[in-house]
mmCIF file of N, CA, C and O in Angstrom:
data_model
loop_
_atom_site.group_PDB
_atom_site.id
_atom_site.type_symbol
_atom_site.label_atom_id
_atom_site.label_comp_id
_atom_site.label_asym_id
_atom_site.label_seq_id
_atom_site.Cartn_x
_atom_site.Cartn_y
_atom_site.Cartn_z
ATOM 1 N N MET A 23 0.259 10.576 -38.504
ATOM 2 C CA MET A 23 -0.076 11.511 -37.441
ATOM 3 C C MET A 23 0.224 10.880 -36.091
ATOM 4 O O MET A 23 -0.174 9.759 -35.813
ATOM 5 N N ALA A 24 0.910 11.597 -35.255
ATOM 6 C CA ALA A 24 1.204 11.125 -33.903
ATOM 7 C C ALA A 24 -0.026 11.314 -33.025
ATOM 8 O O ALA A 24 -0.756 12.293 -33.151
ATOM 9 N N VAL A 25 -0.253 10.383 -32.143
ATOM 10 C CA VAL A 25 -1.362 10.479 -31.210
ATOM 11 C C VAL A 25 -0.909 11.273 -29.993
ATOM 12 O O VAL A 25 0.218 11.129 -29.523
ATOM 13 N N ARG A 26 -1.775 12.143 -29.494
ATOM 14 C CA ARG A 26 -1.467 12.889 -28.281
ATOM 15 C C ARG A 26 -2.755 13.024 -27.468
ATOM 16 O O ARG A 26 -3.857 12.994 -28.011
ATOM 17 N N LEU A 27 -2.600 13.169 -26.190
ATOM 18 C CA LEU A 27 -3.746 13.384 -25.312
ATOM 19 C C LEU A 27 -4.066 14.867 -25.308
ATOM 20 O O LEU A 27 -3.269 15.677 -24.840
ATOM 21 N N GLU A 28 -5.219 15.232 -25.848
ATOM 22 C CA GLU A 28 -5.618 16.640 -25.917
ATOM 23 C C GLU A 28 -6.129 17.119 -24.564
ATOM 24 O O GLU A 28 -5.816 18.212 -24.129
ATOM 25 N N HIS A 29 -6.935 16.287 -23.888
ATOM 26 C CA HIS A 29 -7.368 16.627 -22.540
ATOM 27 C C HIS A 29 -7.851 15.387 -21.803
ATOM 28 O O HIS A 29 -8.113 14.359 -22.396
ATOM 29 N N ALA A 30 -7.914 15.522 -20.503
ATOM 30 C CA ALA A 30 -8.498 14.511 -19.626
ATOM 31 C C ALA A 30 -9.599 15.210 -18.832
ATOM 32 O O ALA A 30 -9.479 16.391 -18.516
ATOM 33 N N ASN A 31 -10.678 14.507 -18.523
ATOM 34 C CA ASN A 31 -11.785 15.086 -17.762
ATOM 35 C C ASN A 31 -11.876 14.374 -16.423
ATOM 36 O O ASN A 31 -12.011 13.153 -16.370
ATOM 37 N N LEU A 32 -11.781 15.162 -15.346
ATOM 38 C CA LEU A 32 -11.860 14.616 -13.994
ATOM 39 C C LEU A 32 -13.038 15.232 -13.259
ATOM 40 O O LEU A 32 -13.230 16.451 -13.298
ATOM 41 N N CYS A 33 -13.800 14.411 -12.585
ATOM 42 C CA CYS A 33 -14.883 14.889 -11.728
ATOM 43 C C CYS A 33 -14.308 14.991 -10.322
ATOM 44 O O CYS A 33 -13.822 14.000 -9.772
ATOM 45 N N VAL A 34 -14.316 16.206 -9.760
ATOM 46 C CA VAL A 34 -13.675 16.444 -8.472
ATOM 47 C C VAL A 34 -14.656 17.061 -7.483
ATOM 48 O O VAL A 34 -15.635 17.687 -7.866
ATOM 49 N N ARG A 35 -14.374 16.884 -6.199
ATOM 50 C CA ARG A 35 -15.240 17.453 -5.164
ATOM 51 C C ARG A 35 -14.899 18.897 -4.867
ATOM 52 O O ARG A 35 -15.760 19.662 -4.474
ATOM 53 N N GLY A 36 -13.629 19.306 -5.066
ATOM 54 C CA GLY A 36 -13.208 20.663 -4.766
ATOM 55 C C GLY A 36 -12.467 21.282 -5.944
ATOM 56 O O GLY A 36 -11.254 21.116 -6.060
ATOM 57 N N ILE A 37 -13.168 21.985 -6.803
ATOM 58 C CA ILE A 37 -12.529 22.566 -7.986
ATOM 59 C C ILE A 37 -11.469 23.589 -7.589
ATOM 60 O O ILE A 37 -10.375 23.592 -8.142
ATOM 61 N N GLU A 38 -11.753 24.465 -6.641
ATOM 62 C CA GLU A 38 -10.776 25.488 -6.250
ATOM 63 C C GLU A 38 -9.497 24.862 -5.717
ATOM 64 O O GLU A 38 -8.399 25.323 -6.029
ATOM 65 N N GLU A 39 -9.615 23.811 -4.923
ATOM 66 C CA GLU A 39 -8.442 23.127 -4.393
ATOM 67 C C GLU A 39 -7.642 22.495 -5.531
ATOM 68 O O GLU A 39 -6.405 22.532 -5.534
ATOM 69 N N MET A 40 -8.329 21.916 -6.508
ATOM 70 C CA MET A 40 -7.654 21.290 -7.640
ATOM 71 C C MET A 40 -6.965 22.335 -8.513
ATOM 72 O O MET A 40 -5.849 22.110 -9.001
ATOM 73 N N ILE A 41 -7.580 23.500 -8.683
ATOM 74 C CA ILE A 41 -6.946 24.589 -9.434
ATOM 75 C C ILE A 41 -5.646 24.997 -8.752
ATOM 76 O O ILE A 41 -4.605 25.139 -9.407
ATOM 77 N N ARG A 42 -5.682 25.168 -7.432
ATOM 78 C CA ARG A 42 -4.464 25.540 -6.694
ATOM 79 C C ARG A 42 -3.377 24.479 -6.851
ATOM 80 O O ARG A 42 -2.203 24.792 -7.056
ATOM 81 N N PHE A 43 -3.767 23.211 -6.761
ATOM 82 C CA PHE A 43 -2.809 22.119 -6.926
ATOM 83 C C PHE A 43 -2.188 22.157 -8.320
ATOM 84 O O PHE A 43 -0.963 22.079 -8.469
ATOM 85 N N LEU A 44 -3.015 22.277 -9.346
ATOM 86 C CA LEU A 44 -2.506 22.267 -10.716
ATOM 87 C C LEU A 44 -1.613 23.473 -10.994
ATOM 88 O O LEU A 44 -0.594 23.358 -11.673
ATOM 89 N N GLN A 45 -1.974 24.640 -10.463
ATOM 90 C CA GLN A 45 -1.145 25.822 -10.675
ATOM 91 C C GLN A 45 0.188 25.717 -9.930
ATOM 92 O O GLN A 45 1.184 26.276 -10.376
ATOM 93 N N THR A 46 0.219 24.996 -8.824
ATOM 94 C CA THR A 46 1.471 24.750 -8.112
ATOM 95 C C THR A 46 2.335 23.762 -8.887
ATOM 96 O O THR A 46 3.528 23.984 -9.087
ATOM 97 N N ALA A 47 1.733 22.689 -9.333
ATOM 98 C CA ALA A 47 2.479 21.658 -10.063
ATOM 99 C C ALA A 47 2.894 22.124 -11.453
ATOM 100 O O ALA A 47 3.976 21.784 -11.925
ATOM 101 N N PHE A 48 2.026 22.896 -12.107
ATOM 102 C CA PHE A 48 2.251 23.334 -13.484
ATOM 103 C C PHE A 48 2.012 24.837 -13.594
ATOM 104 O O PHE A 48 0.928 25.276 -13.971
ATOM 105 N N PRO A 49 3.005 25.667 -13.265
ATOM 106 C CA PRO A 49 2.797 27.116 -13.263
ATOM 107 C C PRO A 49 2.360 27.670 -14.606
ATOM 108 O O PRO A 49 1.748 28.735 -14.663
ATOM 109 N N GLU A 50 2.630 26.945 -15.695
ATOM 110 C CA GLU A 50 2.222 27.429 -17.008
ATOM 111 C C GLU A 50 0.736 27.177 -17.282
ATOM 112 O O GLU A 50 0.173 27.729 -18.234
ATOM 113 N N PHE A 51 0.079 26.372 -16.448
ATOM 114 C CA PHE A 51 -1.354 26.126 -16.609
ATOM 115 C C PHE A 51 -2.148 27.360 -16.197
ATOM 116 O O PHE A 51 -1.822 28.030 -15.230
ATOM 117 N N ARG A 52 -3.188 27.635 -16.938
ATOM 118 C CA ARG A 52 -4.092 28.741 -16.642
ATOM 119 C C ARG A 52 -5.519 28.258 -16.874
ATOM 120 O O ARG A 52 -5.740 27.234 -17.519
ATOM 121 N N VAL A 53 -6.472 28.999 -16.364
ATOM 122 C CA VAL A 53 -7.879 28.687 -16.637
ATOM 123 C C VAL A 53 -8.139 29.086 -18.081
ATOM 124 O O VAL A 53 -8.067 30.254 -18.440
ATOM 125 N N ARG A 54 -8.422 28.106 -18.930
ATOM 126 C CA ARG A 54 -8.689 28.339 -20.355
ATOM 127 C C ARG A 54 -10.156 28.633 -20.606
ATOM 128 O O ARG A 54 -10.513 29.226 -21.607
ATOM 129 N N GLY A 55 -10.990 28.160 -19.727
ATOM 130 C CA GLY A 55 -12.433 28.357 -19.874
ATOM 131 C C GLY A 55 -13.130 27.821 -18.650
ATOM 132 O O GLY A 55 -12.585 27.001 -17.922
ATOM 133 N N GLU A 56 -14.323 28.326 -18.414
ATOM 134 C CA GLU A 56 -15.118 27.820 -17.291
ATOM 135 C C GLU A 56 -16.573 28.171 -17.526
ATOM 136 O O GLU A 56 -16.897 29.041 -18.325
ATOM 137 N N GLY A 57 -17.429 27.454 -16.830
ATOM 138 C CA GLY A 57 -18.850 27.720 -16.976
ATOM 139 C C GLY A 57 -19.669 26.843 -16.050
ATOM 140 O O GLY A 57 -19.149 26.204 -15.141
ATOM 141 N N ILE A 58 -20.951 26.837 -16.324
ATOM 142 C CA ILE A 58 -21.906 26.039 -15.555
ATOM 143 C C ILE A 58 -22.569 25.043 -16.505
ATOM 144 O O ILE A 58 -23.056 25.425 -17.575
ATOM 145 N N SER A 59 -22.568 23.774 -16.117
ATOM 146 C CA SER A 59 -23.186 22.718 -16.920
ATOM 147 C C SER A 59 -24.710 22.798 -16.841
ATOM 148 O O SER A 59 -25.257 23.503 -15.989
ATOM 149 N N LYS A 60 -25.370 22.051 -17.714
ATOM 150 C CA LYS A 60 -26.838 22.028 -17.726
ATOM 151 C C LYS A 60 -27.416 21.585 -16.396
ATOM 152 O O LYS A 60 -28.510 21.988 -16.031
ATOM 153 N N ASP A 61 -26.661 20.753 -15.651
ATOM 154 C CA ASP A 61 -27.149 20.278 -14.349
ATOM 155 C C ASP A 61 -26.826 21.247 -13.212
ATOM 156 O O ASP A 61 -27.064 20.959 -12.049
ATOM 157 N N GLY A 62 -26.234 22.409 -13.547
ATOM 158 C CA GLY A 62 -25.960 23.425 -12.538
ATOM 159 C C GLY A 62 -24.614 23.316 -11.863
ATOM 160 O O GLY A 62 -24.303 24.103 -10.975
ATOM 161 N N THR A 63 -23.795 22.350 -12.273
ATOM 162 C CA THR A 63 -22.475 22.194 -11.672
ATOM 163 C C THR A 63 -21.432 22.963 -12.471
ATOM 164 O O THR A 63 -21.568 23.187 -13.665
ATOM 165 N N ARG A 64 -20.374 23.364 -11.786
ATOM 166 C CA ARG A 64 -19.308 24.153 -12.396
ATOM 167 C C ARG A 64 -18.324 23.251 -13.133
ATOM 168 O O ARG A 64 -18.054 22.129 -12.717
ATOM 169 N N TRP A 65 -17.762 23.769 -14.215
ATOM 170 C CA TRP A 65 -16.660 23.108 -14.909
ATOM 171 C C TRP A 65 -15.576 24.142 -15.203
ATOM 172 O O TRP A 65 -15.859 25.329 -15.332
ATOM 173 N N VAL A 66 -14.319 23.672 -15.249
ATOM 174 C CA VAL A 66 -13.164 24.527 -15.516
ATOM 175 C C VAL A 66 -12.193 23.744 -16.397
ATOM 176 O O VAL A 66 -11.976 22.555 -16.179
ATOM 177 N N HIS A 67 -11.607 24.415 -17.385
ATOM 178 C CA HIS A 67 -10.536 23.838 -18.194
ATOM 179 C C HIS A 67 -9.231 24.507 -17.779
ATOM 180 O O HIS A 67 -9.076 25.719 -17.918
ATOM 181 N N MET A 68 -8.289 23.719 -17.256
ATOM 182 C CA MET A 68 -6.979 24.197 -16.796
ATOM 183 C C MET A 68 -5.902 23.618 -17.687
ATOM 184 O O MET A 68 -5.832 22.410 -17.851
ATOM 185 N N GLY A 69 -5.057 24.487 -18.266
ATOM 186 C CA GLY A 69 -3.972 23.960 -19.068
ATOM 187 C C GLY A 69 -3.287 25.015 -19.901
ATOM 188 O O GLY A 69 -3.310 26.204 -19.585
ATOM 189 N N THR A 70 -2.704 24.550 -20.993
ATOM 190 C CA THR A 70 -1.996 25.406 -21.936
ATOM 191 C C THR A 70 -2.777 25.411 -23.250
ATOM 192 O O THR A 70 -3.849 24.810 -23.334
ATOM 193 N N ASP A 71 -2.211 26.030 -24.273
ATOM 194 C CA ASP A 71 -2.862 26.011 -25.582
ATOM 195 C C ASP A 71 -2.834 24.617 -26.209
ATOM 196 O O ASP A 71 -3.639 24.315 -27.085
ATOM 197 N N GLU A 72 -1.920 23.761 -25.759
ATOM 198 C CA GLU A 72 -1.758 22.440 -26.354
ATOM 199 C C GLU A 72 -2.507 21.328 -25.623
ATOM 200 O O GLU A 72 -2.878 20.330 -26.222
ATOM 201 N N THR A 73 -2.680 21.465 -24.323
ATOM 202 C CA THR A 73 -3.302 20.393 -23.541
ATOM 203 C C THR A 73 -3.977 20.982 -22.313
ATOM 204 O O THR A 73 -3.633 22.080 -21.875
ATOM 205 N N TYR A 74 -4.944 20.267 -21.766
ATOM 206 C CA TYR A 74 -5.603 20.759 -20.563
ATOM 207 C C TYR A 74 -6.261 19.627 -19.796
ATOM 208 O O TYR A 74 -6.394 18.510 -20.301
ATOM 209 N N ILE A 75 -6.629 19.937 -18.579
ATOM 210 C CA ILE A 75 -7.416 19.031 -17.749
ATOM 211 C C ILE A 75 -8.757 19.695 -17.522
ATOM 212 O O ILE A 75 -8.827 20.840 -17.063
ATOM 213 N N ALA A 76 -9.808 18.991 -17.888
ATOM 214 C CA ALA A 76 -11.169 19.478 -17.667
ATOM 215 C C ALA A 76 -11.608 19.008 -16.286
ATOM 216 O O ALA A 76 -11.547 17.816 -15.980
ATOM 217 N N LEU A 77 -12.016 19.950 -15.458
ATOM 218 C CA LEU A 77 -12.498 19.634 -14.109
ATOM 219 C C LEU A 77 -13.992 19.839 -14.066
ATOM 220 O O LEU A 77 -14.493 20.892 -14.467
ATOM 221 N N SER A 78 -14.712 18.857 -13.587
ATOM 222 C CA SER A 78 -16.157 18.952 -13.408
ATOM 223 C C SER A 78 -16.472 18.799 -11.932
ATOM 224 O O SER A 78 -15.911 17.923 -11.261
ATOM 225 N N GLN A 79 -17.366 19.637 -11.426
ATOM 226 C CA GLN A 79 -17.743 19.587 -10.011
ATOM 227 C C GLN A 79 -18.619 18.366 -9.752
ATOM 228 O O GLN A 79 -19.617 18.166 -10.429
ATOM 229 N N SER A 80 -18.250 17.578 -8.766
ATOM 230 C CA SER A 80 -19.045 16.418 -8.370
ATOM 231 C C SER A 80 -20.344 16.875 -7.716
ATOM 232 O O SER A 80 -20.357 17.843 -6.960
ATOM 233 N N ARG A 81 -21.416 16.167 -8.009
ATOM 234 C CA ARG A 81 -22.713 16.478 -7.402
ATOM 235 C C ARG A 81 -23.012 15.588 -6.206
ATOM 236 O O ARG A 81 -23.898 15.884 -5.416
ATOM 237 N N VAL A 82 -22.321 14.476 -6.117
ATOM 238 C CA VAL A 82 -22.629 13.511 -5.063
ATOM 239 C C VAL A 82 -21.355 13.086 -4.336
ATOM 240 O O VAL A 82 -20.257 13.127 -4.898
ATOM 241 N N LYS A 83 -21.513 12.665 -3.118
ATOM 242 C CA LYS A 83 -20.405 12.094 -2.350
ATOM 243 C C LYS A 83 -20.312 10.610 -2.718
ATOM 244 O O LYS A 83 -21.328 9.931 -2.851
ATOM 245 N N PRO A 84 -19.103 10.083 -2.901
ATOM 246 C CA PRO A 84 -18.975 8.663 -3.244
ATOM 247 C C PRO A 84 -19.603 7.764 -2.176
ATOM 248 O O PRO A 84 -19.572 8.086 -0.991
ATOM 249 N N ALA A 85 -20.139 6.651 -2.617
ATOM 250 C CA ALA A 85 -20.762 5.696 -1.694
ATOM 251 C C ALA A 85 -19.724 5.102 -0.745
ATOM 252 O O ALA A 85 -20.031 4.785 0.397
ATOM 253 N N GLU A 86 -18.500 4.941 -1.233
ATOM 254 C CA GLU A 86 -17.425 4.422 -0.388
ATOM 255 C C GLU A 86 -16.117 5.083 -0.789
ATOM 256 O O GLU A 86 -15.971 5.591 -1.891
ATOM 257 N N HIS A 87 -15.160 5.075 0.113
ATOM 258 C CA HIS A 87 -13.848 5.666 -0.145
ATOM 259 C C HIS A 87 -13.133 4.856 -1.216
ATOM 260 O O HIS A 87 -13.106 3.628 -1.151
ATOM 261 N N TRP A 88 -12.570 5.547 -2.202
ATOM 262 C CA TRP A 88 -11.821 4.881 -3.262
ATOM 263 C C TRP A 88 -10.342 4.924 -2.942
ATOM 264 O O TRP A 88 -9.799 5.979 -2.603
ATOM 265 N N THR A 89 -9.703 3.775 -3.017
ATOM 266 C CA THR A 89 -8.275 3.672 -2.791
ATOM 267 C C THR A 89 -7.628 3.199 -4.088
ATOM 268 O O THR A 89 -8.043 2.175 -4.638
ATOM 269 N N PRO A 90 -6.618 3.939 -4.594
ATOM 270 C CA PRO A 90 -5.982 3.519 -5.844
ATOM 271 C C PRO A 90 -5.248 2.198 -5.707
ATOM 272 O O PRO A 90 -4.897 1.775 -4.613
ATOM 273 N N TYR A 91 -5.037 1.564 -6.829
ATOM 274 C CA TYR A 91 -4.267 0.331 -6.951
ATOM 275 C C TYR A 91 -4.874 -0.833 -6.177
ATOM 276 O O TYR A 91 -4.174 -1.718 -5.708
ATOM 277 N N GLN A 92 -6.189 -0.849 -6.056
ATOM 278 C CA GLN A 92 -6.869 -1.944 -5.366
ATOM 279 C C GLN A 92 -7.704 -2.790 -6.324
ATOM 280 O O GLN A 92 -8.509 -3.602 -5.890
ATOM 281 N N GLY A 93 -7.518 -2.580 -7.628
ATOM 282 C CA GLY A 93 -8.223 -3.384 -8.619
ATOM 283 C C GLY A 93 -9.608 -2.886 -8.967
ATOM 284 O O GLY A 93 -10.312 -3.504 -9.749
ATOM 285 N N ARG A 94 -10.017 -1.753 -8.400
ATOM 286 C CA ARG A 94 -11.329 -1.185 -8.728
ATOM 287 C C ARG A 94 -11.202 -0.239 -9.912
ATOM 288 O O ARG A 94 -10.145 0.352 -10.129
ATOM 289 N N PRO A 95 -12.279 -0.036 -10.662
ATOM 290 C CA PRO A 95 -12.238 0.940 -11.753
ATOM 291 C C PRO A 95 -11.952 2.336 -11.207
ATOM 292 O O PRO A 95 -12.400 2.699 -10.121
ATOM 293 N N GLY A 96 -11.198 3.112 -11.967
ATOM 294 C CA GLY A 96 -10.851 4.471 -11.581
ATOM 295 C C GLY A 96 -9.460 4.820 -12.062
ATOM 296 O O GLY A 96 -8.702 3.956 -12.492
ATOM 297 N N VAL A 97 -9.114 6.077 -11.988
ATOM 298 C CA VAL A 97 -7.789 6.535 -12.412
ATOM 299 C C VAL A 97 -6.835 6.411 -11.240
ATOM 300 O O VAL A 97 -7.056 7.017 -10.191
ATOM 301 N N ASN A 98 -5.776 5.632 -11.421
ATOM 302 C CA ASN A 98 -4.765 5.509 -10.370
ATOM 303 C C ASN A 98 -3.833 6.711 -10.353
ATOM 304 O O ASN A 98 -3.449 7.181 -9.295
ATOM 305 N N HIS A 99 -3.428 7.167 -11.525
ATOM 306 C CA HIS A 99 -2.588 8.364 -11.597
ATOM 307 C C HIS A 99 -2.501 8.851 -13.038
ATOM 308 O O HIS A 99 -2.800 8.121 -13.969
ATOM 309 N N LEU A 100 -2.085 10.095 -13.195
ATOM 310 C CA LEU A 100 -1.716 10.670 -14.479
ATOM 311 C C LEU A 100 -0.246 11.050 -14.347
ATOM 312 O O LEU A 100 0.140 11.691 -13.374
ATOM 313 N N ALA A 101 0.584 10.662 -15.295
ATOM 314 C CA ALA A 101 2.015 10.919 -15.206
ATOM 315 C C ALA A 101 2.410 12.002 -16.204
ATOM 316 O O ALA A 101 2.080 11.918 -17.370
ATOM 317 N N TYR A 102 3.106 13.006 -15.709
ATOM 318 C CA TYR A 102 3.628 14.085 -16.542
ATOM 319 C C TYR A 102 5.137 14.096 -16.418
ATOM 320 O O TYR A 102 5.677 13.821 -15.349
ATOM 321 N N GLU A 103 5.803 14.428 -17.511
ATOM 322 C CA GLU A 103 7.248 14.583 -17.496
ATOM 323 C C GLU A 103 7.580 16.057 -17.540
ATOM 324 O O GLU A 103 6.864 16.841 -18.160
ATOM 325 N N GLY A 104 8.667 16.419 -16.888
ATOM 326 C CA GLY A 104 9.101 17.802 -16.902
ATOM 327 C C GLY A 104 10.442 17.934 -16.215
ATOM 328 O O GLY A 104 11.027 16.950 -15.770
ATOM 329 N N VAL A 105 10.908 19.135 -16.158
ATOM 330 C CA VAL A 105 12.164 19.413 -15.469
ATOM 331 C C VAL A 105 11.877 20.352 -14.317
ATOM 332 O O VAL A 105 10.833 20.986 -14.256
ATOM 333 N N GLY A 106 12.811 20.422 -13.398
ATOM 334 C CA GLY A 106 12.667 21.386 -12.320
ATOM 335 C C GLY A 106 12.004 20.844 -11.072
ATOM 336 O O GLY A 106 11.230 21.539 -10.433
ATOM 337 N N LEU A 107 12.298 19.620 -10.687
ATOM 338 C CA LEU A 107 11.731 19.057 -9.471
ATOM 339 C C LEU A 107 12.032 19.908 -8.240
ATOM 340 O O LEU A 107 11.146 20.121 -7.418
ATOM 341 N N PRO A 108 13.242 20.469 -8.090
ATOM 342 C CA PRO A 108 13.479 21.342 -6.930
ATOM 343 C C PRO A 108 12.544 22.562 -6.914
ATOM 344 O O PRO A 108 12.059 22.956 -5.853
ATOM 345 N N ALA A 109 12.270 23.140 -8.067
ATOM 346 C CA ALA A 109 11.356 24.284 -8.123
ATOM 347 C C ALA A 109 9.947 23.854 -7.730
ATOM 348 O O ALA A 109 9.261 24.570 -6.989
ATOM 349 N N LEU A 110 9.502 22.689 -8.199
ATOM 350 C CA LEU A 110 8.194 22.177 -7.832
ATOM 351 C C LEU A 110 8.112 21.955 -6.332
ATOM 352 O O LEU A 110 7.139 22.327 -5.687
ATOM 353 N N SER A 111 9.146 21.392 -5.772
ATOM 354 C CA SER A 111 9.178 21.156 -4.329
ATOM 355 C C SER A 111 9.060 22.468 -3.569
ATOM 356 O O SER A 111 8.320 22.575 -2.596
ATOM 357 N N GLY A 112 9.773 23.486 -4.021
ATOM 358 C CA GLY A 112 9.704 24.798 -3.382
ATOM 359 C C GLY A 112 8.326 25.424 -3.475
ATOM 360 O O GLY A 112 7.827 25.991 -2.518
ATOM 361 N N ARG A 113 7.666 25.299 -4.647
ATOM 362 C CA ARG A 113 6.325 25.853 -4.805
ATOM 363 C C ARG A 113 5.314 25.127 -3.931
ATOM 364 O O ARG A 113 4.408 25.737 -3.370
ATOM 365 N N SER A 114 5.468 23.815 -3.781
ATOM 366 C CA SER A 114 4.501 23.057 -2.998
ATOM 367 C C SER A 114 4.665 23.305 -1.493
ATOM 368 O O SER A 114 3.721 23.139 -0.736
ATOM 369 N N GLN A 115 5.849 23.707 -1.071
ATOM 370 C CA GLN A 115 6.085 24.012 0.347
ATOM 371 C C GLN A 115 5.658 25.421 0.714
ATOM 372 O O GLN A 115 5.385 25.695 1.855
ATOM 373 N N GLY A 116 5.654 26.320 -0.275
ATOM 374 C CA GLY A 116 5.436 27.737 0.004
ATOM 375 C C GLY A 116 4.030 28.154 -0.125
ATOM 376 O O GLY A 116 3.483 29.048 0.294
#
């Protein structure tokens, strides 16, 4: 069996902004599900039938600004492969 990433879960401060970003970067992504967690925060699953990104609403502001690639714990980036960079550029400008 080949290993694949079924989903990633990110805690974000602005779910609506992240939805807009993901829909611009990945037009095939759609809201697969959404709801309210036991703690009262919103969650959204954005993706396709094969993979998705789970977004959870942050409840707190970080104690300090996080900068990637500085040796601290955290996600530096997620890399996706695809075609159509000119189309992506056009969607992000428009």
